[in-house]
Amino acid sequence: MASRHIIAVGGSDAGISAALRIRELDPTTEVTVVVADAYPNFSICGIPYYVSGEVTHWANLAHRTAADLAATGMHVLTDTRATRIDVDAHTLDVLGPDGHPDQLAYDAIVVGTGAVSARPPIDGLSGPDALGTDDGVHLLHSMGDTFAVMDSLQQRDPATAVIIGAGYIGLEMAEALTTRGIAVTQIEALPEVLPTVDPELGWLVHGELERNGVEVLTDTAVTGISRTDKGALTVAASRNGEPVSRTVDFVLVVVGVRPDTELATDAGAELGIKGAIAVDDTMRTNLHDVLAAGDCVHTHHRQLGLTWLPLGTTAHKQGRVAGENAIGGDAHFAGSLGTQVVKIFDLVAARTGLREHEVEAAQRGWQPVSTTATPDDHKAYYPGATPIHIRITGDRNTGQLLGAQLIGHRSAEVSKRVDTYATALFHNMTVEALSELDLSYTPPLGSPWDATQMAAQAWVREHQLMSQQRLAR
Ligand SMILES: Cc1cc2nc3c(=O)[nH]c(=O)nc-3n(C[C@H](O)[C@H](O)[C@H](O)COP(=O)(O)OP(=O)(O)OC[C@H]3O[C@@H](n4cnc5c(N)ncnc54)[C@H](O)[C@@H]3O)c2cc1C
């Protein structure tokens, strides 16, 4: 009997995770990964550290080498673009490296086409000539974009740069370009940088950028980019209604991504939130034997229901579920909490769950109240203790933990501390119950009550409810 054949379209986190899971569960299933570029299983999350020079060779960004992937038994077709899924015939049309068309038959297909950079409506950024040749204006999402950025940096040797966007990738790139000795101006349309955390915490990141020589312009909407005769670039913007401009050698536009859904929608896939492919929690689309995972699909969120939250962590998990179900399994994606972390120079910012203004969208009747505390990361008598700013949001009525945001020094284990809150959220714990967790302690690294617990106690003290309820009983 011919073995079953599964195709994964996309060779990044979702596509490769699906392929790996299939080969792990059933080595008799033939798996083909179709990848539009030449970089399967590369960690695009590491791009800023290659640009900064901390990762010395682009090849080091590979999660697995071509040989590692081949050793799993999967076939990887690089420089091969999937152009059409015929759902009834169970075939996929592709264009190979030489532009030669081919057709592959499948039993099930996993679409992991990911996301592409959003291109904001800025004069000089759209149109046939924009970004066609290297004029020093770049988007950044793929390895291809990265090589274009690196060529530009090497050829133009810029002294100055504007980064449009101060989300987490914009911030990582501000650090990367600063590390290369480039003077950076960071422009953000919203009132504060890192808009994924509350402005009072974003303000701390703002300070860290300025301490490291980055000029930060918030409340500033870029309207146009124009080229001067000498190859410099003028970025024009409006700041609180007043015109402002900067003339620099290099411009990076990192204002977010949008799901890449064309292949799936052409085949008849329904779209969900924010134009991403609609899937259920088994990663099945509305099309027979077509599954999808990663940045191209909407996200099941444990608190919000459906949203769109493109993250590598989520893409890996969804890909694994899709792979298992492509061969007849019954796996379910347990849902995201939007847990994320970013390092900006010597600071680390992290969040999980919901912020106050996001709670209403969950429609669960929660009444969010928040408290910010600043416990030290470890005992003050041991050298190097630093405060962590921890903002906890919980439900006023039930005391249920709803979210946490943390900012601290990079030595303060912020990323693992946010994971404590993420674990508590996953298990629907109350804020007060965090104090019952048996967490580790030694003076150079923590306190008998961990910082996560001290912040929880501050929330309980301010909102008093659980203790009052107990006393009333
Ligand atoms: C600079 C940067 C830093 C990041 N940092 C983090 C981080 O720290 N933490 C985190 O959780 N996330 C991070 N992310 C986000 C994370 O990288 C993405 O969420 C993740 O890569 C999504 O994986 P994916 O497989 O869904 O899609 P993508 O990574 O977008 O990959 C899509 C794949 O599909 C292929 N493809 C597309 N169309 C076709 C077609 N028609 N035919 C064949 N192949 C096709 C592409 O070539 C690619 O291989 C970062 C992203 C960037 C750009």
XYZ file of C-alpha atoms and ligand atoms in Angstrom, residues 9-15 34-37 44-45 47-48 80-82 112-115 140-141 168-169 172 260 263 293-296 310-313 315 341, ligand 1:
92
model
C 3.364 24.725 2.969
C 5.833 27.040 4.701
C 9.170 26.178 6.235
C 9.114 28.284 9.366
C 7.830 27.592 12.882
C 4.369 26.272 11.946
C 5.201 24.255 8.820
C 7.258 23.347 0.402
C 9.179 26.539 1.170
C 9.149 29.686 -0.952
C 12.650 30.722 0.086
C 13.594 34.891 12.298
C 13.226 35.893 15.970
C 17.356 38.487 13.122
C 18.013 41.546 15.361
C 9.464 26.385 -4.298
C 6.299 28.464 -4.142
C 2.885 26.865 -3.657
C 1.783 27.606 7.332
C 2.318 30.607 5.084
C 2.826 32.939 8.061
C 2.729 36.696 7.862
C 12.076 43.464 8.015
C 10.434 40.093 8.410
C 8.965 44.830 20.128
C 10.748 44.321 16.793
C 15.068 45.185 19.262
C -0.467 35.805 4.425
C -3.049 30.534 -1.055
C -1.312 26.991 11.687
C 0.899 29.888 12.755
C 0.761 33.576 11.905
C -1.625 32.965 8.975
C 1.193 36.237 15.763
C 3.981 34.751 17.886
C 6.594 32.067 17.360
C 5.607 30.290 20.579
C 3.080 28.924 15.789
C 8.986 39.090 26.445
C 12.508 40.137 13.870
C 11.473 39.224 14.484
C 11.586 38.888 15.821
C 10.638 38.053 16.405
N 10.793 37.729 17.722
C 9.912 36.887 18.300
C 10.088 36.485 19.647
O 11.056 36.897 20.300
N 9.177 35.643 20.192
C 8.108 35.164 19.473
O 7.312 34.374 20.017
N 7.919 35.522 18.180
C 8.791 36.366 17.578
N 8.621 36.724 16.271
C 7.442 36.231 15.547
C 7.697 34.837 15.009
O 8.895 34.827 14.296
C 6.536 34.418 14.124
O 5.367 34.406 14.911
C 6.754 33.030 13.552
O 7.892 33.012 12.715
C 5.546 32.571 12.741
O 5.844 31.366 12.129
P 5.011 30.867 10.886
O 5.569 29.531 10.521
O 3.568 30.941 11.150
O 5.245 31.927 9.715
P 6.547 32.686 9.036
O 7.668 32.651 10.006
O 6.007 33.938 8.565
O 6.899 31.713 7.865
C 6.106 31.538 6.737
C 6.745 30.492 5.859
O 5.902 30.255 4.742
C 6.646 30.342 3.529
N 5.691 30.673 2.491
C 4.803 31.701 2.433
N 4.032 31.599 1.337
C 4.428 30.467 0.690
C 4.004 29.808 -0.500
N 3.011 30.273 -1.250
N 4.652 28.685 -0.878
C 5.655 28.176 -0.122
N 6.083 28.747 1.022
C 5.464 29.871 1.410
C 7.723 31.377 3.860
O 8.805 31.282 2.954
C 8.090 30.916 5.269
O 8.924 29.783 5.216
C 9.556 37.548 15.638
C 9.448 37.890 14.281
C 10.399 38.708 13.709
C 10.281 39.062 12.243
